[in-house]
Short mmCIF file of C-alpha atoms and ligand atoms in Angstrom, two decimals:
data_model
loop_
_atom_site.label_atom_id
_atom_site.label_comp_id
_atom_site.label_asym_id
_atom_site.label_seq_id
_atom_site.Cartn_x
_atom_site.Cartn_y
_atom_site.Cartn_z
CA MET A 228 0.00 0.00 0.00
CA ILE A 229 0.93 3.64 -0.41
CA LEU A 230 0.64 5.87 2.64
CA ILE A 231 -0.31 9.51 2.13
CA LEU A 232 0.54 12.04 4.83
CA ASP A 233 -2.00 14.84 4.65
CA PHE A 234 -0.94 18.46 5.08
CA GLY A 235 -4.43 19.81 4.39
CA SER A 236 -4.48 20.04 0.60
CA GLN A 237 -7.87 19.98 -1.07
CA TYR A 238 -6.36 17.48 -3.54
CA THR A 239 -5.22 14.83 -1.03
CA HIS A 240 -8.16 12.57 -1.83
CA LEU A 241 -7.42 12.86 -5.52
CA ILE A 242 -3.92 11.41 -4.96
CA SER A 243 -5.49 8.51 -3.11
CA ARG A 244 -8.17 7.86 -5.72
CA ARG A 245 -5.71 7.98 -8.61
CA ILE A 246 -3.51 5.34 -6.96
CA ARG A 247 -6.43 3.09 -6.09
CA GLY A 248 -7.53 3.43 -9.69
CA LEU A 249 -4.16 1.87 -10.57
CA GLY A 250 -5.01 -1.15 -8.40
CA VAL A 251 -2.92 -0.26 -5.34
CA TYR A 252 -4.44 0.27 -1.89
CA THR A 253 -3.88 3.66 -0.20
CA GLU A 254 -4.45 5.20 3.18
CA ILE A 255 -4.47 8.86 4.16
CA VAL A 256 -3.18 9.75 7.62
CA PRO A 257 -2.57 13.14 9.27
CA PHE A 258 0.92 14.60 8.80
CA HIS A 259 1.73 14.03 12.49
CA PHE A 260 1.22 10.25 12.24
CA GLU A 261 3.81 8.57 14.48
CA ILE A 262 6.86 7.06 12.85
CA GLU A 263 6.32 3.75 14.67
CA GLN A 264 2.78 3.57 13.26
CA ILE A 265 4.14 4.22 9.77
CA LYS A 266 6.60 1.37 10.14
CA ARG A 267 3.83 -0.96 11.29
CA LYS A 268 1.80 -0.20 8.16
CA ASN A 269 4.81 -1.20 6.09
CA PRO A 270 3.97 0.97 3.05
CA ALA A 271 5.66 0.51 -0.34
CA GLY A 272 5.83 4.28 -0.66
CA ILE A 273 5.02 7.48 1.21
CA ILE A 274 3.51 10.61 -0.33
CA LEU A 275 3.58 14.00 1.38
CA SER A 276 0.56 15.95 0.13
CA GLY A 277 0.24 19.63 -0.65
CA GLY A 278 -1.05 22.08 1.93
CA PRO A 279 -2.06 25.70 2.34
CA GLN A 280 0.81 26.88 4.57
CA SER A 281 4.43 28.00 4.07
CA VAL A 282 7.19 25.69 5.30
CA TYR A 283 9.24 28.59 6.68
CA GLU A 284 6.42 29.68 9.02
CA GLU A 285 7.07 28.66 12.60
CA ASN A 286 3.81 26.81 13.15
CA SER A 287 3.42 25.19 9.77
CA PRO A 288 3.00 21.38 9.75
CA LYS A 289 6.27 19.45 9.62
CA VAL A 290 7.49 15.85 9.73
CA SER A 291 10.67 14.47 11.24
CA LYS A 292 13.68 13.89 9.02
CA GLU A 293 13.55 10.22 10.01
CA ILE A 294 10.50 9.65 7.81
CA LEU A 295 12.57 10.44 4.75
CA PHE A 296 15.18 7.83 5.66
CA LEU A 297 13.13 4.73 6.41
CA GLY A 298 14.36 3.19 3.17
CA ILE A 299 10.84 3.68 1.74
CA PRO A 300 10.51 5.85 -1.41
CA VAL A 301 8.99 9.25 -0.70
CA LEU A 302 7.26 11.67 -3.06
CA GLY A 303 6.51 15.21 -1.91
CA ILE A 304 3.88 17.13 -3.85
CA CYS A 305 3.83 20.97 -3.78
CA TYR A 306 3.99 21.77 -0.03
CA GLY A 307 5.32 18.22 0.48
CA ALA A 308 8.16 18.88 -1.98
CA GLN A 309 8.96 22.21 -0.34
CA LEU A 310 8.99 20.54 3.05
CA ILE A 311 11.50 17.90 1.91
CA ALA A 312 13.73 20.60 0.42
CA HIS A 313 13.43 22.66 3.61
CA ILE A 314 14.25 19.70 5.91
CA LEU A 315 17.29 18.69 3.87
CA GLY A 316 18.83 22.15 3.67
CA GLY A 317 17.27 23.65 0.55
CA LYS A 318 15.76 27.16 0.27
CA VAL A 319 12.04 27.86 0.06
CA LYS A 320 10.87 31.46 -0.26
CA ARG A 321 7.99 33.61 -1.36
CA ALA A 322 7.96 33.67 -5.17
CA ASN A 323 8.11 36.95 -7.05
CA VAL A 324 5.61 35.41 -9.40
CA GLY A 325 3.42 32.59 -8.06
CA GLU A 326 2.43 29.86 -10.50
CA TYR A 327 -1.26 29.07 -10.71
CA GLY A 328 -2.96 26.83 -13.22
CA ARG A 329 -1.48 25.63 -16.51
CA THR A 330 2.34 25.92 -16.57
CA ARG A 331 4.89 24.53 -19.02
CA ILE A 332 7.50 22.27 -17.47
CA PHE A 333 10.89 21.29 -18.93
CA ILE A 334 12.42 17.96 -17.91
CA SER A 335 16.15 18.42 -17.54
CA LYS A 336 17.24 14.91 -16.61
CA ASP A 337 16.18 11.34 -17.39
CA ASP A 338 14.64 9.66 -14.40
CA PRO A 339 12.23 6.76 -13.74
CA LEU A 340 9.71 9.34 -12.43
CA PHE A 341 9.38 10.74 -15.97
CA HIS A 342 9.86 7.42 -17.75
CA ASP A 343 8.44 7.44 -21.29
CA LEU A 344 7.30 11.07 -21.10
CA PRO A 345 8.10 13.96 -23.46
CA LYS A 346 10.74 16.48 -22.42
CA THR A 347 8.23 19.26 -22.03
CA PHE A 348 4.49 19.32 -21.24
CA ASN A 349 1.85 21.28 -19.32
CA VAL A 350 1.30 20.74 -15.63
CA TRP A 351 -1.09 22.27 -13.10
CA MET A 352 0.47 24.47 -10.44
CA SER A 353 -0.92 26.20 -7.37
CA HIS A 354 1.81 27.77 -5.28
CA GLY A 355 2.97 31.15 -4.00
CA ASP A 356 6.29 29.84 -2.57
CA ILE A 357 9.11 28.38 -4.64
CA ILE A 358 12.04 26.10 -4.01
CA SER A 359 14.79 28.52 -5.01
CA ASP A 360 17.70 26.22 -4.30
CA VAL A 361 18.47 22.65 -3.24
CA PRO A 362 21.67 21.16 -1.78
CA ASP A 363 24.32 19.93 -4.24
CA PHE A 364 23.59 16.30 -3.48
CA PHE A 365 20.09 16.72 -4.96
CA GLU A 366 19.45 16.12 -8.66
CA LYS A 367 17.34 18.81 -10.31
CA LEU A 368 14.90 17.03 -12.61
CA ALA A 369 12.72 19.81 -14.02
CA THR A 370 12.25 23.57 -14.27
CA THR A 371 9.64 26.07 -15.43
CA ASP A 372 10.07 29.69 -16.49
CA PHE A 373 9.54 30.85 -12.91
CA SER A 374 10.67 27.84 -10.81
CA PRO A 375 14.33 26.80 -10.90
CA VAL A 376 13.45 23.51 -9.16
CA SER A 377 10.10 22.08 -10.24
CA ALA A 378 11.10 18.47 -9.59
CA PHE A 379 14.04 16.99 -7.72
CA ARG A 380 15.44 13.73 -6.49
CA TYR A 381 17.80 12.68 -3.74
CA SER A 382 18.29 8.90 -3.50
CA ASN A 383 14.72 7.53 -3.41
CA ILE A 384 13.24 10.81 -2.17
CA TYR A 385 11.38 12.84 -4.80
CA GLY A 386 9.64 16.17 -4.90
CA VAL A 387 7.42 17.77 -7.55
CA GLN A 388 6.22 21.34 -7.32
CA PHE A 389 3.20 20.69 -9.55
CA HIS A 390 0.15 18.49 -8.93
CA PRO A 391 0.35 15.20 -10.85
CA GLU A 392 -2.93 14.11 -9.24
CA VAL A 393 -5.16 16.70 -10.93
CA PHE A 394 -6.89 15.98 -14.18
CA HIS A 395 -5.37 19.02 -15.94
CA THR A 396 -1.72 17.93 -15.51
CA GLU A 397 -0.69 16.24 -18.76
CA TYR A 398 0.86 12.83 -18.04
CA GLY A 399 -0.05 13.29 -14.36
CA LEU A 400 -1.33 9.75 -14.06
CA ASP A 401 1.81 8.44 -15.81
CA ILE A 402 3.98 10.20 -13.25
CA ILE A 403 1.99 8.67 -10.40
CA ARG A 404 2.13 5.26 -12.11
CA ASN A 405 5.92 5.58 -12.48
CA PHE A 406 6.31 6.45 -8.82
CA VAL A 407 4.04 3.65 -7.62
CA PHE A 408 5.30 0.83 -9.83
CA LEU A 409 8.81 1.76 -11.04
CA ILE A 410 10.06 3.48 -7.91
CA CYS A 411 8.03 1.94 -5.05
CA LYS A 412 7.64 -1.43 -6.82
CA ALA A 413 4.11 -1.70 -5.39
CA GLN A 414 1.96 -4.69 -6.32
CA LYS A 415 -1.32 -4.37 -8.15
CA ASP A 416 -3.52 -6.22 -5.67
CA TRP A 417 -6.44 -3.94 -4.84
CA SER A 418 -9.61 -5.17 -6.52
CA ILE A 419 -13.10 -4.19 -5.59
CA GLN A 420 -14.47 -7.71 -6.21
CA ASP A 421 -11.97 -9.21 -3.70
CA PHE A 422 -12.80 -6.47 -1.26
CA LEU A 423 -16.52 -7.23 -1.56
CA ASN A 424 -16.03 -10.98 -1.05
CA ARG A 425 -13.88 -10.30 1.99
CA LYS A 426 -16.45 -7.94 3.52
CA ILE A 427 -19.33 -10.38 2.98
CA ASP A 428 -17.29 -13.13 4.67
CA GLU A 429 -16.38 -10.85 7.56
CA ILE A 430 -20.04 -9.98 8.16
CA LYS A 431 -21.06 -13.65 7.86
CA ASN A 432 -18.62 -14.49 10.63
CA LYS A 433 -20.11 -11.98 13.05
CA ASP A 434 -22.96 -13.48 15.06
CA GLY A 435 -25.90 -11.31 15.98
CA GLY A 436 -28.61 -9.08 14.58
CA VAL A 437 -28.05 -5.81 12.74
CA ILE A 438 -29.92 -2.54 12.71
CA CYS A 439 -29.45 -0.09 9.86
CA ALA A 440 -30.98 3.25 8.89
CA VAL A 441 -31.46 3.65 5.13
CA SER A 442 -32.22 6.62 2.92
CA GLY A 443 -32.55 4.97 -0.47
CA GLY A 444 -29.33 6.57 -1.70
CA VAL A 445 -26.41 4.69 -3.25
CA ASP A 446 -24.49 4.02 -0.04
CA SER A 447 -27.29 2.78 2.19
CA THR A 448 -28.87 0.71 -0.58
CA THR A 449 -25.57 -1.00 -1.43
CA LEU A 450 -24.94 -1.55 2.27
CA ALA A 451 -28.37 -3.13 2.72
CA VAL A 452 -27.81 -5.50 -0.22
CA ILE A 453 -24.44 -6.59 1.18
CA LEU A 454 -26.04 -7.24 4.58
CA SER A 455 -28.82 -9.23 2.98
CA ARG A 456 -26.22 -11.44 1.24
CA ALA A 457 -24.37 -12.04 4.51
CA LYS A 458 -27.18 -12.47 7.04
CA ARG A 459 -30.54 -14.15 7.48
CA LYS A 460 -33.66 -12.02 7.04
CA GLU A 461 -34.63 -12.42 10.72
CA GLU A 462 -31.33 -10.89 11.79
CA LEU A 463 -31.80 -7.69 9.78
CA ASN A 464 -33.70 -4.55 10.74
CA PHE A 465 -33.84 -1.74 8.20
CA VAL A 466 -35.55 1.54 8.91
CA LEU A 467 -36.28 4.62 6.87
CA VAL A 468 -37.01 7.62 9.06
CA ASP A 469 -39.57 9.75 7.24
CA THR A 470 -38.58 13.14 8.58
CA GLY A 471 -41.37 14.88 6.71
CA LEU A 472 -38.53 16.62 4.85
CA LEU A 473 -38.41 14.11 1.98
CA ARG A 474 -39.49 14.65 -1.60
CA LYS A 475 -42.90 13.80 -3.05
CA ASN A 476 -43.79 10.10 -2.43
CA GLU A 477 -40.16 9.45 -1.50
CA ALA A 478 -40.65 7.15 1.51
CA GLU A 479 -43.06 4.95 -0.43
CA ASN A 480 -40.81 4.87 -3.51
CA VAL A 481 -37.80 3.87 -1.42
CA ARG A 482 -39.82 1.12 0.27
CA LYS A 483 -40.79 -0.26 -3.14
CA ASP A 484 -37.21 -0.02 -4.46
CA PHE A 485 -36.00 -2.07 -1.52
CA LEU A 486 -38.77 -4.61 -2.02
CA SER A 487 -37.65 -5.04 -5.62
CA LEU A 488 -34.23 -5.93 -4.20
CA GLY A 489 -35.84 -8.47 -1.87
CA ILE A 490 -35.45 -6.32 1.24
CA GLU A 491 -38.23 -5.25 3.58
CA ILE A 492 -37.80 -1.96 5.41
CA ASP A 493 -39.78 -0.32 8.19
CA VAL A 494 -40.84 3.25 7.54
CA VAL A 495 -41.17 5.36 10.70
CA ASN A 496 -43.32 8.40 10.15
CA ALA A 497 -41.76 11.13 12.25
CA GLU A 498 -43.01 14.18 10.36
CA GLU A 499 -44.89 15.59 13.32
CA ILE A 500 -41.94 15.60 15.69
CA PHE A 501 -39.47 17.03 13.13
CA LEU A 502 -41.78 19.82 12.01
CA SER A 503 -42.75 20.80 15.53
CA LYS A 504 -39.07 21.05 16.55
CA LEU A 505 -38.27 23.12 13.46
CA ALA A 506 -41.15 25.55 14.00
CA GLY A 507 -39.91 29.14 14.19
CA ILE A 508 -36.26 28.20 13.44
CA GLU A 509 -34.63 30.24 10.68
CA ASP A 510 -30.88 29.80 11.16
CA PRO A 511 -29.45 27.14 8.80
CA GLU A 512 -26.97 25.68 11.28
CA GLU A 513 -29.60 25.53 14.00
CA LYS A 514 -31.93 23.71 11.61
CA ARG A 515 -29.22 21.18 10.77
CA LYS A 516 -28.43 20.54 14.42
CA ILE A 517 -32.08 20.09 15.40
CA ILE A 518 -32.62 17.64 12.55
CA GLY A 519 -29.48 15.63 13.44
CA LYS A 520 -30.49 15.43 17.09
CA THR A 521 -34.11 14.55 16.35
CA PHE A 522 -32.99 11.86 13.92
CA ILE A 523 -30.97 10.23 16.68
CA GLU A 524 -33.89 10.40 19.10
CA VAL A 525 -36.28 8.79 16.63
CA PHE A 526 -33.75 6.14 15.69
CA GLU A 527 -33.03 5.36 19.34
CA LYS A 528 -36.71 4.87 20.06
CA TYR A 529 -37.03 2.51 17.09
CA ALA A 530 -33.92 0.60 18.17
CA GLU A 531 -35.17 0.23 21.76
CA GLU A 532 -38.45 -1.21 20.52
CA LYS A 533 -36.72 -3.60 18.14
CA LYS A 534 -34.33 -4.69 20.87
CA ARG A 535 -37.27 -5.81 22.96
CA VAL A 536 -38.26 -8.40 20.37
CA SER A 537 -34.96 -9.37 18.75
CA GLU A 538 -31.33 -9.70 19.66
CA ILE A 539 -29.37 -6.89 17.97
CA ARG A 540 -25.61 -6.54 18.30
CA PHE A 541 -24.57 -4.31 15.41
CA LEU A 542 -25.35 -0.92 13.96
CA ALA A 543 -24.50 -0.77 10.25
CA GLN A 544 -23.64 2.55 8.64
CA GLY A 545 -22.57 3.52 5.13
CA THR A 546 -19.69 5.70 6.34
CA LEU A 547 -17.27 6.44 3.49
CA TYR A 548 -13.53 7.04 3.56
CA PRO A 549 -13.77 10.84 3.16
CA ASP A 550 -16.10 10.93 6.22
CA VAL A 551 -13.55 8.99 8.27
CA ILE A 552 -10.71 11.24 7.15
CA GLU A 553 -12.72 14.42 7.57
CA SER A 554 -13.30 13.72 11.24
CA GLY A 555 -9.60 12.85 11.66
CA VAL A 556 -8.46 16.01 9.91
CA SER A 557 -10.82 18.15 11.95
CA VAL A 558 -9.24 16.70 15.06
CA SER A 559 -5.80 17.78 13.84
CA GLY A 560 -7.26 21.24 13.31
CA THR A 561 -6.52 21.78 9.62
CA ALA A 562 -10.06 21.59 8.24
CA HIS A 563 -12.78 24.21 8.56
CA VAL A 564 -16.35 23.25 9.35
CA ILE A 565 -18.37 24.79 6.55
CA LYS A 566 -21.62 23.00 7.37
CA THR A 567 -22.62 20.59 10.08
CA HIS A 568 -23.24 17.41 8.12
CA HIS A 569 -26.03 15.20 9.23
CA ASN A 570 -25.06 11.70 10.29
CA VAL A 571 -25.84 9.20 13.01
CA GLY A 572 -22.53 9.46 14.84
CA GLY A 573 -22.64 9.01 18.60
CA LEU A 574 -25.33 6.36 18.45
CA PRO A 575 -23.37 3.16 19.05
CA GLU A 576 -21.85 4.03 22.43
CA LYS A 577 -25.16 5.12 23.83
CA LEU A 578 -27.12 2.13 22.58
CA GLY A 579 -24.43 -0.42 23.22
CA PHE A 580 -24.10 -1.48 19.57
CA GLU A 581 -20.93 -2.43 17.77
CA LEU A 582 -20.37 -0.61 14.51
CA LEU A 583 -20.40 -2.30 11.12
CA GLU A 584 -18.98 0.06 8.52
CA PRO A 585 -17.87 -1.96 5.51
CA PHE A 586 -17.29 1.14 3.35
CA ARG A 587 -14.93 2.91 5.76
CA GLU A 588 -12.06 2.43 3.31
CA LEU A 589 -13.98 3.26 0.14
CA TYR A 590 -14.74 6.21 -2.10
CA LYS A 591 -18.21 6.75 -3.50
CA ASP A 592 -17.27 5.62 -6.99
CA GLU A 593 -15.97 2.38 -5.46
CA VAL A 594 -19.30 1.87 -3.66
CA ARG A 595 -21.04 2.38 -7.02
CA GLU A 596 -18.78 -0.30 -8.50
CA ILE A 597 -19.82 -2.67 -5.72
CA GLY A 598 -23.45 -1.79 -6.37
CA LYS A 599 -22.95 -2.73 -10.02
CA ILE A 600 -21.42 -6.09 -9.07
CA LEU A 601 -24.44 -6.69 -6.82
CA ASN A 602 -26.81 -5.94 -9.72
CA ILE A 603 -28.40 -2.90 -8.13
CA PRO A 604 -30.22 -1.16 -11.01
CA PRO A 605 -28.47 1.90 -12.54
CA ARG A 606 -31.56 3.97 -11.70
CA ILE A 607 -30.64 3.60 -8.02
CA LEU A 608 -26.85 3.73 -8.42
CA ASN A 609 -27.03 6.94 -10.44
CA LYS A 610 -29.33 8.78 -8.03
CA HIS A 611 -28.23 12.31 -7.28
CA PRO A 612 -27.04 12.88 -3.70
CA PHE A 613 -29.77 14.13 -1.36
CA PRO A 614 -28.72 15.79 1.90
CA GLY A 615 -29.62 14.19 5.24
CA PRO A 616 -31.50 17.29 6.43
CA GLY A 617 -33.59 17.01 3.25
CA LEU A 618 -35.78 19.80 1.98
CA ALA A 619 -35.21 21.76 5.21
CA VAL A 620 -31.93 23.13 3.81
CA ARG A 621 -33.66 23.95 0.53
CA ILE A 622 -36.27 26.16 2.14
CA MET A 623 -34.69 29.44 3.13
CA GLY A 624 -35.81 30.49 6.58
CA GLU A 625 -38.50 28.74 8.56
CA VAL A 626 -39.67 25.31 7.38
CA THR A 627 -43.45 25.06 7.29
CA ARG A 628 -45.83 22.42 6.02
CA GLU A 629 -47.09 24.80 3.37
CA LYS A 630 -43.61 25.61 2.05
CA LEU A 631 -42.67 21.93 2.00
CA GLN A 632 -45.74 21.27 -0.11
CA ILE A 633 -44.84 24.07 -2.56
CA LEU A 634 -41.22 22.93 -2.88
CA ARG A 635 -42.24 19.28 -3.32
CA GLU A 636 -44.50 20.11 -6.24
CA ALA A 637 -41.86 22.27 -7.96
CA GLU A 638 -39.15 19.67 -7.36
CA PHE A 639 -41.38 16.93 -8.76
CA ILE A 640 -41.86 18.88 -12.00
CA PHE A 641 -38.14 19.69 -12.28
CA GLN A 642 -37.08 16.07 -11.77
CA ASN A 643 -39.65 14.79 -14.26
CA GLU A 644 -38.44 17.23 -16.89
CA LEU A 645 -34.80 16.31 -16.26
CA SER A 646 -35.65 12.68 -16.92
CA LYS A 647 -37.84 13.48 -19.90
CA TRP A 648 -35.09 15.58 -21.52
CA GLU A 649 -32.54 12.87 -20.64
CA LEU A 650 -30.49 15.37 -18.66
CA TYR A 651 -30.65 13.68 -15.25
CA ASN A 652 -27.48 11.64 -15.73
CA SER A 653 -25.54 14.47 -17.33
CA VAL A 654 -25.43 16.50 -14.11
CA TRP A 655 -24.02 15.66 -10.67
CA GLN A 656 -26.99 17.05 -8.81
CA ALA A 657 -30.06 19.14 -9.61
CA PHE A 658 -32.74 20.49 -7.32
CA CYS A 659 -35.03 23.41 -6.44
CA VAL A 660 -34.68 25.90 -3.60
CA LEU A 661 -37.57 27.91 -2.20
CA LEU A 662 -36.47 31.41 -1.24
CA ASN A 663 -38.05 33.45 1.53
CA THR A 664 -38.63 36.29 -0.88
CA LYS A 665 -41.81 37.19 -2.69
CA SER A 666 -42.05 38.79 -6.08
CA THR A 667 -44.74 40.29 -8.22
CA GLY A 668 -46.08 38.51 -11.27
CA VAL A 669 -49.01 38.80 -13.61
CA VAL A 670 -51.19 35.87 -14.61
CA GLY A 671 -54.09 36.45 -16.94
CA ASP A 672 -55.34 39.84 -15.88
CA SER A 673 -54.49 39.57 -12.24
CA ARG A 674 -51.51 40.30 -10.07
CA ARG A 675 -49.73 37.38 -8.45
CA TYR A 676 -47.49 38.05 -5.46
CA GLY A 677 -45.75 34.73 -4.92
CA TRP A 678 -42.53 33.05 -3.87
CA VAL A 679 -39.29 33.01 -5.83
CA LEU A 680 -37.95 29.55 -6.65
CA ALA A 681 -34.32 28.93 -7.58
CA ILE A 682 -33.20 26.02 -9.71
CA ARG A 683 -29.70 24.65 -9.15
CA ALA A 684 -27.92 22.10 -11.33
CA VAL A 685 -24.21 21.42 -11.01
CA GLU A 686 -21.48 19.38 -12.59
CA SER A 687 -18.92 17.90 -10.25
CA ALA A 688 -16.66 14.90 -9.75
CA ASP A 689 -16.74 14.66 -5.97
CA ALA A 690 -18.82 17.59 -4.63
CA MET A 691 -15.62 19.28 -3.43
CA THR A 692 -15.74 21.68 -6.34
CA ALA A 693 -18.64 22.22 -8.72
CA ASP A 694 -19.61 24.30 -11.69
CA TRP A 695 -23.15 25.26 -12.65
CA ALA A 696 -24.51 23.10 -15.44
CA ARG A 697 -25.02 24.75 -18.82
CA LEU A 698 -28.50 23.31 -19.27
CA PRO A 699 -30.22 24.15 -22.58
CA TYR A 700 -32.26 27.36 -22.53
CA GLU A 701 -35.22 25.50 -24.07
CA PHE A 702 -35.19 23.08 -21.15
CA LEU A 703 -34.98 25.84 -18.53
CA ASP A 704 -37.75 27.66 -20.32
CA GLU A 705 -40.05 24.65 -20.18
CA VAL A 706 -39.29 23.96 -16.52
CA ALA A 707 -40.00 27.57 -15.53
CA ARG A 708 -43.26 27.65 -17.48
CA LYS A 709 -44.49 24.38 -16.05
CA ILE A 710 -43.63 25.30 -12.48
CA VAL A 711 -45.28 28.71 -12.57
CA ALA A 712 -48.32 27.25 -14.32
CA SER A 713 -48.76 24.35 -11.90
CA VAL A 714 -47.69 25.81 -8.56
CA PRO A 715 -49.75 28.96 -8.03
CA GLN A 716 -47.78 30.04 -4.94
CA ILE A 717 -44.65 30.55 -7.10
CA SER A 718 -44.43 33.70 -9.19
CA ARG A 719 -40.86 33.54 -10.50
CA VAL A 720 -38.16 31.00 -11.29
CA VAL A 721 -34.43 31.87 -11.36
CA TYR A 722 -31.39 29.78 -12.29
CA ASP A 723 -28.34 29.69 -9.98
CA ILE A 724 -25.11 30.33 -11.92
CA THR A 725 -22.59 30.24 -9.06
CA SER A 726 -19.81 27.71 -8.87
CA LYS A 727 -18.40 26.03 -5.73
CA PRO A 728 -16.30 27.72 -4.45
CA PRO A 729 -17.28 30.45 -3.71
CA ALA A 730 -20.83 29.13 -3.20
CA THR A 731 -21.66 25.67 -1.84
CA ILE A 732 -23.88 23.24 -3.73
CA GLU A 733 -26.79 23.44 -1.29
CA TRP A 734 -28.03 26.91 -0.38
CA GLU A 735 -27.86 26.38 3.39
P1 XMP B 1031 -22.30 21.50 -0.12
O1 XMP B 1031 -23.62 22.20 0.01
O2 XMP B 1031 -21.53 21.43 1.17
O3 XMP B 1031 -22.68 19.99 -0.46
O4 XMP B 1031 -21.48 22.00 -1.27
C1 XMP B 1031 -21.79 19.02 -0.91
C2 XMP B 1031 -22.58 17.74 -1.13
O5 XMP B 1031 -23.02 17.22 0.13
C3 XMP B 1031 -24.43 17.17 0.17
N1 XMP B 1031 -24.82 17.60 1.51
C4 XMP B 1031 -25.14 16.75 2.49
N2 XMP B 1031 -25.21 15.42 2.51
N3 XMP B 1031 -25.85 15.47 4.78
C5 XMP B 1031 -25.59 14.78 3.65
O6 XMP B 1031 -25.69 13.55 3.70
C6 XMP B 1031 -25.79 16.82 4.84
O7 XMP B 1031 -26.04 17.42 5.88
C7 XMP B 1031 -25.42 17.49 3.64
N4 XMP B 1031 -25.26 18.79 3.31
C8 XMP B 1031 -24.88 18.83 2.01
C9 XMP B 1031 -24.92 18.11 -0.91
O8 XMP B 1031 -26.21 17.75 -1.36
C10 XMP B 1031 -23.84 17.93 -1.95
O9 XMP B 1031 -24.03 16.78 -2.73
#
């Protein structure tokens, strides 16, 4: 496996996903991971990620020199490269001209890292500091017009100033492949089918009942199918909490989808309790927290009742690798909380369950692959993400029954049109947002003073960054017409053309 030490770069996960895509297992750990723990993991290679700080700042994240001399190949990327240079006596300073985006690189020396690559190509840069000099015992491997050392090597320690992991770096994947196979000599032994077989066996070997909350999304559906392959029906308890914040007919549709997969789920109608707790609440973070807390309360009550009639030992959750890392990184203090994400954390200790989280090491696209192997229909695997707090974060201000009804109708029309125009699968996510602003309209001969509805559709690879989707004008035109014609409380429809960053995908 390849171990990645994270210094807080937004691209750290990309490094990991690229390498897994090559068939080699990876793990991301915080930069301050103990040297003894590193040795125990016995990696074939170590990568030091990029990061937002400057190595010459007193409090910037550092690693001990020892890590570079374990006899394991090391690759530093951007901040990681600067850190290696800094530790070994090189000079890193503020650049007169920072390099951002597409930059031409010139390879000055043959090396396995650039095996089979042209002598010059375009790479993606994002740095305000440069490595201005390296000790004589280093080999300089590449330069750009503004960086005298864009890639270097000392023994089996490498550094590259650019980002080979991003899509826009030409030959980026080749550089990673060269590092992983030619330099680290890693074995190609990570396959999703093997992983799935192993997980099913592991679950089979654990005695006891399981309880699992489902939403009908990709992760929980795939999880439920895995559980149903590993356990007897009587041992499984699936529940969908209907928060009253779901889309039109959603709970019933999810129940039917599960039935078609041979799985029965309980639907707990908790609309009353959620809506009463949300009454009068306008602040987005407060809404999210109330929903998270109420979800746990409702789930606990369900679990207590189930426990009375059946023996349950495990709580299964579809936690993904980025969720695991995110909590770890937050602990090390390098990540900012932008939004409180809704999950069921904290449940197991209180209820005395052991956790079953078979996807803890996986990325979403890997879960989709598993779903495909398990014959889950593409209609379910390609579902857009839907946030845990549901429509509550798509109604600006207070959530009321009436507003939920208005948003549900508009959303239903939008989704139908997306499918009809065969646009659903061409975007990452698309949805409606009900603003707390009214606007004047005219219908027939009368004035209509109704709500403004925003439509949002984005393209993305991983929800970390997103661009607004260039949907055809004719499509937007039809959606707007149909919504205003069918939902009398809406007087105006607008299209959101903000990317992430600076905006987020959801409005709250
Ligand atoms: P943002 O709005 O942060 O959203 O750009 C990124 C992705 O995450 C989804 N999202 C959530 N998913 N619980 C979830 O399970 C949440 O609380 C939550 N908030 C946002 C959002 O729909 C998008 O796909």
